[in-house]
XYZ file of C-alpha atoms in Angstrom:
762
model
C 67.835 118.213 86.584
C 68.928 120.184 89.622
C 69.656 123.854 89.066
C 72.004 125.391 91.558
C 70.825 128.797 92.730
C 73.614 131.192 93.555
C 72.958 133.861 96.205
C 72.739 137.403 94.841
C 74.816 139.998 96.629
C 72.626 143.043 97.171
C 73.810 146.583 97.662
C 72.582 148.525 100.717
C 70.124 150.445 98.518
C 68.469 147.162 97.531
C 66.527 147.241 100.785
C 64.174 149.693 99.074
C 64.922 149.269 95.391
C 65.178 145.455 95.540
C 62.303 144.716 97.974
C 58.759 143.621 97.261
C 56.763 145.184 94.470
C 54.452 146.778 97.040
C 57.385 148.462 98.733
C 58.773 149.572 95.383
C 55.461 151.091 94.300
C 54.994 152.790 97.671
C 58.468 154.190 97.477
C 58.089 155.335 93.859
C 54.675 156.963 94.385
C 55.767 158.661 97.613
C 59.059 159.755 96.128
C 57.487 161.181 92.971
C 54.680 163.058 94.701
C 56.981 164.116 97.510
C 59.391 165.456 94.932
C 56.553 167.413 93.341
C 55.566 168.913 96.714
C 59.182 169.788 97.427
C 59.499 171.407 94.028
C 56.308 173.426 94.560
C 57.384 174.452 98.048
C 60.827 175.304 96.750
C 59.357 177.340 93.922
C 57.125 179.245 96.361
C 60.045 179.862 98.690
C 62.278 181.079 95.854
C 59.475 183.299 94.504
C 58.899 184.839 97.933
C 62.582 185.371 98.424
C 63.014 186.967 94.999
C 60.009 189.279 95.529
C 61.233 190.257 98.991
C 64.697 190.999 97.682
C 63.336 193.022 94.797
C 61.154 195.054 97.162
C 64.130 195.723 99.390
C 66.242 196.682 96.368
C 63.641 199.213 95.264
C 63.482 200.691 98.731
C 67.257 200.872 98.902
C 67.380 202.656 95.576
C 64.753 205.093 96.805
C 66.794 205.782 99.937
C 69.944 206.381 97.899
C 68.092 208.718 95.566
C 66.608 210.588 98.527
C 70.059 210.953 100.036
C 71.331 212.408 96.756
C 68.521 214.967 96.690
C 69.131 215.882 100.334
C 72.846 216.145 99.643
C 72.281 218.492 96.713
C 69.882 220.675 98.698
C 72.252 220.816 101.673
C 75.181 221.723 99.412
C 73.178 224.453 97.666
C 71.995 225.858 101.000
C 75.507 225.982 102.421
C 76.856 227.546 99.232
C 74.187 230.321 99.229
C 74.906 231.122 102.890
C 78.609 231.215 102.096
C 77.950 233.631 99.207
C 75.985 235.963 101.503
C 78.758 235.963 104.085
C 81.489 236.443 101.486
C 79.607 239.394 99.971
C 79.370 241.374 103.274
C 81.673 244.451 102.995
C 82.647 244.551 106.631
C 83.402 240.833 106.662
C 85.578 241.149 103.553
C 87.434 244.098 105.156
C 88.022 242.084 108.307
C 89.336 239.157 106.299
C 91.548 241.402 104.212
C 93.045 242.983 107.350
C 93.098 239.584 109.144
C 91.043 241.019 112.005
C 90.633 237.737 113.836
C 88.245 239.056 116.442
C 85.898 240.603 113.885
C 86.131 237.469 111.684
C 85.292 235.243 114.628
C 82.337 237.439 115.577
C 80.967 237.405 112.020
C 81.282 233.683 111.484
C 79.912 233.029 114.954
C 76.812 235.060 114.120
C 76.425 233.236 110.802
C 76.910 229.844 112.476
C 74.274 230.689 115.029
C 71.727 231.273 112.320
C 72.478 227.873 110.678
C 71.433 224.648 112.456
C 73.906 221.793 112.217
C 76.481 223.737 110.160
C 79.931 224.967 111.103
C 81.515 228.126 109.595
C 85.149 229.081 109.267
C 87.539 231.235 107.252
C 90.662 230.056 105.462
C 93.462 232.475 104.585
C 95.460 232.146 101.383
C 98.428 230.770 103.359
C 96.344 227.865 104.706
C 95.548 229.178 108.138
C 92.023 228.476 109.319
C 89.940 230.601 111.737
C 87.062 228.913 113.581
C 84.047 230.572 115.232
C 85.815 230.817 118.584
C 88.751 232.688 116.985
C 91.110 229.749 117.145
C 93.730 229.568 114.406
C 94.733 226.248 112.938
C 96.254 224.906 109.770
C 94.113 223.377 107.044
C 94.950 219.816 105.996
C 97.178 219.749 102.949
C 94.583 218.053 100.792
C 91.918 220.615 101.636
C 94.328 223.498 101.151
C 95.424 222.068 97.800
C 91.762 221.803 96.727
C 91.259 225.513 97.547
C 94.181 226.457 95.389
C 93.128 224.257 92.451
C 89.364 224.766 92.452
C 87.343 227.965 92.342
C 84.466 226.864 94.542
C 85.285 223.395 95.877
C 82.553 221.330 97.576
C 82.107 217.710 98.694
C 83.174 215.370 101.441
C 86.332 216.028 103.330
C 87.825 213.718 105.961
C 89.387 215.213 109.054
C 90.523 213.055 111.970
C 88.661 210.028 110.512
C 85.481 212.072 110.453
C 83.573 212.963 107.317
C 82.171 216.422 106.643
C 80.027 217.861 103.835
C 81.944 221.035 102.940
C 81.551 224.101 100.713
C 84.198 226.826 100.168
C 83.421 230.215 98.565
C 86.249 232.644 97.708
C 86.376 236.079 99.510
C 87.694 238.882 97.313
C 88.449 242.469 98.348
C 88.844 242.829 95.423
C 91.635 240.287 95.257
C 91.397 236.872 96.875
C 91.875 237.328 100.601
C 90.483 233.967 101.747
C 87.598 231.494 101.628
C 84.373 231.219 103.537
C 84.141 227.586 104.758
C 80.742 225.990 105.510
C 80.712 222.300 106.565
C 78.445 219.767 108.295
C 79.601 216.535 109.949
C 78.186 213.315 108.450
C 77.850 211.669 111.865
C 75.487 209.017 113.210
C 72.815 211.626 113.771
C 72.917 212.683 110.135
C 72.845 208.978 109.051
C 69.956 208.274 111.423
C 67.963 211.067 109.792
C 68.543 209.398 106.437
C 67.560 205.947 107.843
C 64.300 207.391 109.216
C 63.344 208.607 105.775
C 63.227 204.956 104.479
C 60.190 202.734 104.808
C 62.417 199.846 105.910
C 65.008 199.647 108.667
C 68.136 200.333 106.680
C 71.621 201.064 107.890
C 73.521 203.979 106.249
C 77.242 204.769 106.537
C 79.979 206.652 104.716
C 83.067 204.689 103.708
C 86.317 205.705 102.127
C 87.059 204.048 98.831
C 85.080 203.366 95.713
C 82.379 200.955 96.940
C 79.755 202.201 94.568
C 78.701 200.636 91.300
C 78.751 202.567 88.078
C 75.142 201.410 87.543
C 72.908 203.686 89.628
C 70.231 200.962 89.892
C 72.647 198.183 90.924
C 72.602 196.517 94.316
C 74.877 194.038 95.989
C 74.407 191.057 98.269
C 76.392 189.548 101.089
C 75.703 186.438 103.115
C 73.765 188.508 105.634
C 72.356 191.585 103.834
C 71.285 193.352 100.656
C 72.822 196.728 99.973
C 73.067 199.703 97.628
C 75.902 202.217 97.267
C 76.469 205.574 95.634
C 79.690 207.483 95.177
C 79.802 210.966 96.793
C 81.786 213.882 95.441
C 85.020 214.396 97.330
C 86.064 217.903 98.432
C 89.626 217.278 97.352
C 88.647 215.436 94.160
C 91.274 212.720 94.592
C 89.737 210.629 97.388
C 86.839 208.246 96.711
C 83.991 208.330 99.210
C 80.817 206.189 99.033
C 77.480 206.032 100.725
C 76.589 202.436 101.727
C 73.023 201.460 102.620
C 72.303 197.855 103.745
C 69.277 195.867 104.850
C 69.526 192.429 106.630
C 68.215 189.387 104.736
C 66.547 188.036 107.861
C 64.578 191.250 108.129
C 63.630 191.033 104.459
C 62.253 187.485 104.924
C 60.684 188.104 108.345
C 57.229 189.102 106.995
C 57.026 185.865 105.027
C 57.998 183.454 107.806
C 54.433 182.616 108.846
C 53.608 181.852 105.214
C 56.723 179.678 104.828
C 55.944 177.826 108.055
C 52.478 177.132 106.720
C 53.975 175.852 103.465
C 56.375 173.585 105.400
C 53.576 172.153 107.526
C 51.484 171.646 104.410
C 54.398 169.863 102.742
C 54.926 167.545 105.703
C 51.240 166.785 105.914
C 51.144 166.219 102.160
C 54.166 163.879 102.336
C 52.540 161.830 105.105
C 49.303 161.720 103.150
C 51.199 160.679 100.030
C 52.981 157.832 101.836
C 49.704 156.584 103.257
C 47.848 156.886 99.954
C 50.838 155.387 98.121
C 50.672 152.309 100.350
C 46.949 152.019 99.696
C 47.439 152.331 95.944
C 50.382 149.919 95.946
C 48.416 147.454 98.041
C 45.431 147.553 95.699
C 47.700 147.208 92.650
C 49.905 144.427 94.019
C 47.247 142.327 95.773
C 46.472 140.285 92.618
C 50.179 140.077 91.817
C 50.866 138.716 95.312
C 48.104 136.186 94.812
C 49.685 135.098 91.533
C 53.141 134.968 93.143
C 51.822 132.808 95.981
C 50.194 130.470 93.486
C 53.394 130.219 91.427
C 55.443 129.439 94.554
C 52.929 126.769 95.510
C 53.186 125.369 91.996
C 56.981 125.304 92.283
C 56.686 123.275 95.505
C 54.346 120.796 93.832
C 50.988 122.148 95.064
C 48.083 123.311 92.934
C 46.509 126.558 94.111
C 44.123 128.409 91.761
C 44.137 132.210 91.844
C 40.971 134.104 92.806
C 41.116 137.636 91.314
C 37.532 138.901 90.804
C 38.473 142.008 88.822
C 37.888 142.315 85.069
C 41.101 144.186 84.333
C 44.428 142.868 83.069
C 45.156 141.185 86.415
C 41.843 139.353 86.326
C 42.525 138.114 82.800
C 46.036 137.093 83.839
C 44.596 135.104 86.757
C 42.128 133.354 84.425
C 44.987 132.493 82.065
C 47.032 131.153 84.984
C 44.162 128.972 86.195
C 43.704 127.638 82.677
C 47.426 126.946 82.424
C 47.281 125.224 85.810
C 44.599 122.867 84.591
C 46.528 122.112 81.406
C 49.678 121.584 83.438
C 47.958 119.106 85.733
C 46.659 117.146 82.758
C 50.031 117.251 81.024
C 51.854 116.207 84.192
C 49.504 113.306 84.708
C 50.203 112.253 81.119
C 53.967 112.612 81.648
C 53.810 110.593 84.868
C 51.888 107.919 83.033
C 54.431 107.939 80.205
C 57.262 107.832 82.724
C 55.826 104.635 84.237
C 55.047 102.928 80.946
C 57.192 101.205 78.333
C 56.486 102.885 75.012
C 56.998 99.738 72.893
C 54.827 97.260 74.775
C 52.549 99.430 76.914
C 53.726 97.524 79.995
C 54.722 99.218 83.227
C 58.458 99.970 83.227
C 61.358 99.737 85.693
C 60.459 103.014 87.393
C 56.912 101.809 88.010
C 58.254 98.538 89.413
C 60.626 100.352 91.768
C 57.807 102.607 93.006
C 55.348 99.744 93.475
C 57.976 97.573 95.183
C 58.853 100.403 97.564
C 55.186 100.846 98.411
C 54.645 97.105 98.972
C 57.729 96.785 101.161
C 56.699 99.834 103.210
C 53.201 98.499 103.773
C 53.838 94.741 104.143
C 57.530 94.542 105.085
C 60.555 93.208 103.219
C 60.024 89.568 104.177
C 56.556 89.401 102.598
C 57.674 90.352 99.079
C 59.686 88.484 96.439
C 61.031 89.788 93.133
C 61.221 87.572 90.040
C 62.814 88.420 86.689
C 62.048 86.359 83.576
C 64.476 86.881 80.694
C 64.095 86.203 76.996
C 67.371 84.678 75.850
C 68.794 85.519 72.443
C 66.404 88.479 72.304
C 68.800 90.512 70.167
C 68.839 87.756 67.585
C 65.051 87.561 67.668
C 64.734 91.328 67.287
C 67.237 91.345 64.427
C 65.258 88.617 62.672
C 61.697 89.940 63.049
C 62.247 93.654 63.744
C 61.729 95.896 66.759
C 57.966 96.120 66.463
C 57.396 92.392 66.181
C 59.860 91.717 68.999
C 57.967 94.146 71.233
C 54.707 92.355 70.370
C 56.316 89.059 71.330
C 57.287 90.499 74.705
C 53.745 91.779 75.205
C 52.361 88.305 74.443
C 54.841 86.789 76.908
C 53.854 89.329 79.585
C 50.166 88.429 79.213
C 50.992 84.746 79.524
C 53.044 85.324 82.632
C 50.261 87.397 84.207
C 47.668 84.716 83.422
C 49.756 81.866 84.838
C 50.885 83.909 87.852
C 47.356 84.585 89.093
C 47.084 88.063 87.574
C 50.439 89.450 88.817
C 51.333 92.702 87.094
C 54.277 92.301 84.665
C 56.897 95.028 84.270
C 59.297 95.455 81.380
C 62.444 96.481 83.250
C 64.884 96.154 80.340
C 64.915 95.151 76.697
C 64.978 91.442 77.575
C 63.611 91.219 81.143
C 60.063 90.968 82.528
C 59.782 91.656 86.265
C 57.196 90.429 88.778
C 56.398 91.403 92.380
C 54.954 88.397 94.171
C 53.862 87.551 97.691
C 56.167 85.336 99.714
C 53.416 82.624 99.772
C 53.095 82.564 95.989
C 54.176 79.144 94.667
C 56.086 80.735 91.795
C 58.678 82.347 94.091
C 60.241 78.931 94.699
C 62.637 77.473 92.100
C 60.452 74.469 91.294
C 57.325 76.610 90.874
C 59.188 79.137 88.744
C 60.446 76.306 86.512
C 56.832 75.305 85.859
C 55.960 78.917 85.054
C 58.907 79.155 82.657
C 57.932 75.923 80.928
C 54.315 77.031 80.578
C 55.208 80.438 79.126
C 58.012 79.290 76.812
C 55.634 78.334 74.019
C 56.101 79.890 70.552
C 54.322 83.218 70.090
C 52.426 83.920 66.890
C 53.306 87.399 65.657
C 51.397 87.927 62.466
C 52.102 84.918 60.335
C 55.416 84.138 62.047
C 55.988 81.812 64.969
C 58.576 83.158 67.402
C 60.320 80.729 69.769
C 60.833 82.158 73.256
C 63.742 80.687 75.221
C 63.435 81.773 78.846
C 65.444 81.791 82.047
C 64.733 83.495 85.358
C 66.150 84.846 88.579
C 64.760 85.159 92.108
C 65.688 87.676 94.797
C 65.050 86.507 98.360
C 65.437 88.843 101.371
C 67.677 86.542 103.380
C 69.960 85.648 100.474
C 70.385 89.295 99.456
C 70.780 90.825 102.910
C 73.819 93.092 102.962
C 74.063 93.249 99.154
C 75.024 96.643 97.683
C 72.160 96.396 95.162
C 68.378 96.286 95.558
C 65.958 93.377 95.096
C 65.235 94.124 91.424
C 68.924 94.248 90.549
C 69.484 91.083 92.605
C 66.888 89.262 90.518
C 68.538 90.584 87.323
C 71.939 89.300 88.499
C 70.338 85.930 89.333
C 68.949 85.819 85.775
C 72.494 86.537 84.532
C 73.707 83.521 86.525
C 70.936 81.353 85.073
C 71.701 82.435 81.524
C 75.440 81.869 81.871
C 74.868 78.391 83.393
C 72.192 77.475 80.834
C 69.751 76.862 83.693
C 66.051 77.867 83.790
C 66.117 79.295 87.350
C 68.753 80.774 89.634
C 68.526 82.373 93.085
C 70.650 85.411 93.904
C 73.750 84.406 95.882
C 75.669 87.223 97.588
C 78.832 85.140 97.909
C 78.832 84.387 94.189
C 78.050 87.987 93.343
C 80.985 89.201 95.435
C 81.572 92.907 95.743
C 82.006 94.550 92.323
C 82.200 97.931 94.029
C 85.738 97.072 95.108
C 86.854 96.829 91.492
C 85.613 100.379 90.845
C 88.481 101.747 92.908
C 90.960 99.082 91.826
C 92.329 101.071 88.876
C 92.854 104.300 90.816
C 94.634 102.277 93.488
C 96.743 100.563 90.802
C 97.781 103.937 89.343
C 98.720 105.113 92.831
C 100.717 101.913 93.402
C 102.895 102.753 90.375
C 104.306 105.732 92.254
C 104.175 104.644 95.896
C 106.026 101.334 95.414
C 103.023 99.017 95.640
C 103.799 97.542 92.211
C 107.065 95.724 91.575
C 108.637 93.374 89.037
C 109.756 89.858 89.804
C 111.870 87.907 87.352
C 111.766 84.248 86.360
C 114.859 83.010 84.511
C 114.904 81.284 81.136
C 117.466 78.461 81.212
C 119.363 77.592 78.024
C 119.279 73.791 77.633
C 122.248 73.769 75.264
C 124.507 76.067 77.345
C 123.260 74.974 80.799
C 122.997 78.584 82.020
C 120.481 81.396 82.404
C 119.919 83.049 79.035
C 117.279 85.653 79.933
C 114.391 86.618 82.208
C 110.651 87.122 82.012
C 109.331 90.160 83.913
C 106.238 89.341 86.004
C 104.265 92.073 87.827
C 103.458 91.814 91.550
C 101.173 94.023 93.676
C 101.291 94.179 97.452
C 98.210 96.181 98.510
C 98.246 97.776 102.005
C 94.621 96.673 102.632
C 93.806 93.893 100.160
C 97.130 92.160 100.603
C 98.611 90.478 97.549
C 96.537 91.237 94.450
C 97.160 88.665 91.740
C 97.641 89.745 88.111
C 94.574 87.749 87.039
C 92.508 90.101 89.265
C 93.599 93.475 87.995
C 95.077 93.006 84.491
C 91.699 92.049 82.891
C 90.121 95.082 84.594
C 92.929 97.271 83.268
C 92.249 95.972 79.762
C 88.521 96.661 80.082
C 88.974 100.179 81.468
C 91.773 101.214 79.104
C 94.438 101.457 81.838
C 96.481 98.624 80.335
C 98.502 101.158 78.320
C 99.716 102.943 81.470
C 100.444 99.628 83.180
C 102.416 98.303 80.189
C 104.460 101.489 79.907
C 105.310 101.259 83.611
C 106.459 97.620 83.198
C 108.577 98.420 80.105
C 110.213 101.401 81.812
C 111.033 99.411 84.966
C 112.312 96.420 82.933
C 114.686 98.709 80.990
C 116.000 100.174 84.258
C 116.522 96.701 85.742
C 118.283 95.459 82.596
C 120.670 98.386 82.826
C 121.391 97.261 86.387
C 122.071 93.710 85.149
C 124.372 95.042 82.446
C 126.271 97.127 84.971
C 126.829 93.943 87.034
C 128.190 92.118 83.992
C 125.066 90.202 82.965
C 123.866 91.476 79.592
C 120.740 89.327 79.311
C 117.443 90.090 77.517
C 114.220 90.629 79.458
C 110.832 89.523 78.170
C 107.742 91.646 78.883
C 104.146 90.508 78.416
C 102.263 92.922 76.116
C 98.470 92.962 75.803
C 96.888 92.254 72.442
C 95.321 95.759 72.629
C 98.790 97.284 72.404
C 99.401 95.457 69.121
C 96.785 97.732 67.549
C 98.060 100.918 69.214
C 100.548 102.696 66.954
C 101.269 105.418 69.506
C 102.337 102.763 72.037
C 104.569 101.169 69.403
C 106.318 104.455 68.676
C 106.732 105.109 72.407
C 108.228 101.650 73.052
C 110.624 101.898 70.092
C 111.802 105.291 71.328
C 112.425 103.956 74.847
C 114.362 100.922 73.586
C 116.474 102.912 71.145
C 117.340 105.610 73.655
C 118.373 103.081 76.310
C 119.965 100.375 74.113
C 117.946 97.780 76.008
C 117.465 94.145 74.959
C 113.726 93.508 75.210
C 111.420 90.794 73.996
C 107.651 91.400 73.812
C 105.607 88.288 74.607
C 102.209 88.279 72.872
C 99.486 85.678 72.398
C 98.117 84.417 69.121
C 94.876 86.389 69.710
C 96.819 89.675 69.462
C 96.294 89.696 65.684
C 92.641 88.618 65.636
C 90.932 92.075 65.805
C 92.954 93.839 63.114
C 95.524 91.386 61.681
C 96.934 93.779 59.095
C 97.626 96.544 61.598
C 98.938 94.165 64.277
C 101.375 92.473 61.858
C 102.610 95.869 60.676
C 103.391 96.867 64.269
C 105.066 93.493 64.999
C 107.297 93.883 61.945
C 108.104 97.420 63.116
C 109.180 96.052 66.500
C 111.415 93.387 64.917
C 113.032 95.885 62.538
C 114.089 98.063 65.499
C 115.605 95.212 67.521
C 112.689 94.260 69.766
C 112.245 90.480 69.713
C 108.762 88.942 69.515
C 107.709 85.821 71.417
C 104.416 83.921 70.959
C 103.283 83.180 74.505
C 100.983 80.389 75.808
C 101.092 78.458 72.523
C 98.578 75.632 72.620
C 96.501 77.049 75.489
C 93.837 78.579 73.281
C 92.602 78.079 69.777
C 96.028 77.697 68.270
C 95.982 78.310 64.554
C 98.792 77.411 62.190
C 97.697 80.271 59.927
C 98.336 82.821 62.686
C 101.598 81.070 63.554
C 102.606 81.435 59.945
C 101.646 85.111 59.790
C 103.302 86.286 62.993
C 107.042 86.936 62.366
C 108.122 85.827 65.849
C 111.622 85.117 67.174
C 110.454 82.757 69.868
C 107.650 80.286 70.610
C 106.685 79.484 74.209
C 104.846 76.202 74.719
C 102.109 76.555 77.339
C 102.698 74.843 80.666
C 99.469 72.823 80.320
C 101.368 70.589 77.869
C 104.609 70.490 79.833
C 103.013 69.502 83.140
C 101.599 66.307 81.553
C 104.662 65.527 79.437
C 105.567 62.367 81.355
C 101.994 61.007 81.438
C 101.572 59.865 77.866
C 103.169 59.345 74.504
C 100.753 61.688 72.733
C 101.965 64.756 74.644
C 105.553 63.935 73.737
C 104.656 63.682 70.067
C 102.744 66.982 70.112
C 105.561 68.832 71.865
C 108.200 67.266 69.611
C 106.273 68.205 66.481
C 105.739 71.755 67.779
C 109.476 72.145 68.457
C 110.350 70.878 64.996
C 107.743 73.151 63.393
C 109.042 76.211 65.246
C 112.636 75.456 64.297
C 111.582 75.006 60.712
C 110.000 78.496 60.835
C 113.144 80.023 62.322
C 111.929 80.360 65.889
C 113.541 79.229 69.124
C 111.410 77.263 71.598
C 110.910 77.893 75.308
C 109.016 75.366 77.409
C 107.040 76.818 80.349
C 106.065 74.991 83.532
C 109.216 72.843 83.948
C 109.080 71.504 87.507
C 111.273 68.336 87.424
C 114.691 67.308 86.170
C 113.079 64.500 84.210
C 110.947 66.907 82.173
C 113.973 69.104 81.595
C 115.955 66.130 80.274
C 113.115 65.146 77.937
C 112.901 68.668 76.564
C 116.667 68.733 75.978
C 116.395 65.467 74.051
C 113.491 66.867 71.981
C 115.587 69.843 70.947
C 113.938 72.608 72.998
C 116.123 75.704 73.291
C 115.205 76.903 76.796
C 113.161 75.943 79.821
C 111.285 78.051 82.357
C 109.622 76.900 85.556
C 109.835 76.304 89.284
C 112.489 73.611 88.828
C 114.862 76.350 87.745
C 113.577 79.189 89.946
C 110.408 80.828 91.132
C 109.858 84.492 90.149
C 111.951 86.619 92.483
C 113.043 90.259 92.835
C 116.011 91.500 90.839
C 118.353 91.355 93.831
C 117.711 87.611 94.239
C 118.309 87.057 90.517
C 121.655 88.853 90.803
C 122.647 86.495 93.628
C 121.537 83.517 91.530
C 123.611 84.713 88.561
C 126.607 85.360 90.786
C 126.429 81.914 92.336
C 126.219 80.268 88.890
C 129.213 82.297 87.678
C 131.309 81.305 90.693
C 130.338 77.648 90.183
C 131.440 77.723 86.557
C 134.719 79.390 87.488
C 135.576 76.692 90.063
C 134.504 73.781 87.820
């Protein structure tokens, strides 16, 4: 049995996942270990990054805390200096009298003693005196803070600049102003803070609340880590924050050499893993590849043991495979032997004969070999009488006889009844006379147990020249020759290609017939039935004709028997009935309401579905049909056939017994069949004028039919003399070439028209 292998569509990933086992193992090992290395490297990288970030966070927190301490110290220092200045009696007097020059001199002296601090005096109306004696107006927010707070301090923003400020009230004894001490938080001040950190941070003051409520919290951006702390505002209503940041690149810079080393180690490890994975996969898959190669060799018909020296599972698997291989060889040899041997007789069979014949013809040539088949006739009867076992023994005895008489030729049992021989062309038994002697010598009774079995033999010979061009081989030619011998009751027959014909043509005959039903190849011709009492046409018989485009005219005797054998007769009959009904409707339309007879196969008389179909067609069309059947139509199942015939008659379909007298006519069947009409076969009518006995037989048949209520139609009427005799005998109608040959419907219409015109003018 052939198993069709369908191609498997593979996805792109199947290059790796669907490749060889070695590639799969290499990929899996490399992928798993590579994944482990990547995970380790990733874990190291993440650990380094986390530790670096935590170290930076701690340093940032330290810087923020240091800034807070410095801020507190600076604020306390400025506040103490402001208290000293505000407590000076002369300074208070100058402020109370608004002596600008004295105020400027005092604050200038105080400012000179303080590095990085600026001193000023604010009057209760918001005017501000600087160290150079310049008067200006305080910003509203700062002035409002002085009015609302006793000793305000914090960050104040002036012209987008930030200042650490402290204000101390000056009383003499009432409030006459405020001593203002402030220091700009510029880049220099921030740089001093940055220098205090162990890492290269960046510090800046920003407006707004950028600080977290958690003093230990930090923040991250895509480029840096930072910490923030909210600073007290001088006015109290404006949020100011200190922001300290450190770049991530700088945080990871110390670890880059280590990470580069880890990367190089990972790449080296991956390469080492791939190489080692291939080595491991190769060592693991080598025995599997050896087994696979052996299995493929076994599939192609070769035997290749597997050599795996290891003692592991693969070694044991290889030993099991080699053991299985030996068992398989022994089993296959046994199967081959069984396939070439007949199980009943132990003789070589048809397959062995075909193989040996092919070998002989290849070595010695076709012309040097002859094939002979010796057949046991009536073998089925013999087997039924003595049983299968005894019949097989009889064949074995016959085969030994044949081999002994044929100089040791090997006999083959090629079928249940046939013994085949392959003989040299010079062997005397390949000629008909020699084979007759062999048949006579071997056709002696065979003793099987206590029974004597008669062996009736015939034979066939296949010769190269006689069978050249035949569609079958020499063995089949000899079998066909044996068929000829058996049918002719002859002991020997030689294959004749002309007699054999070409049965292959009949294989396509039915399909071509079915096609002809639709393409116009089939047609109906009509032969008239002539009423002898009325001297006019009383009906027609429909006869099928087939004009084949290649075969030419195909006669009904060639394709109707084949249709009956193949079961296509039903379709053919239905086509004929349908066309006959259509043609009768045409006749009726032309004024000729005449019945049409259709020949129906005996098989249809046992087919109830056909009967129901035909009755439906006739009833629906109102047609006048007569089904012509032979006496043998009721032989297979008389009860069923008679029931269907009665059904036809009850629905208006007439029944005619066709070809009466041509076969084994039986009065019992004639009595059983409720027919309307009896048609005497033309074999009687053609010899009607040659002897008195034919006249008596036809006369008695006509009288018998009339007595049974049937009309009589005589077929094969070819002369006026015969027609006159039939009229005198009382026949009802005549049919034959004397009246008209079968012709198409159009010709029958012309014939009817001419007869009508002749009657009208008479």
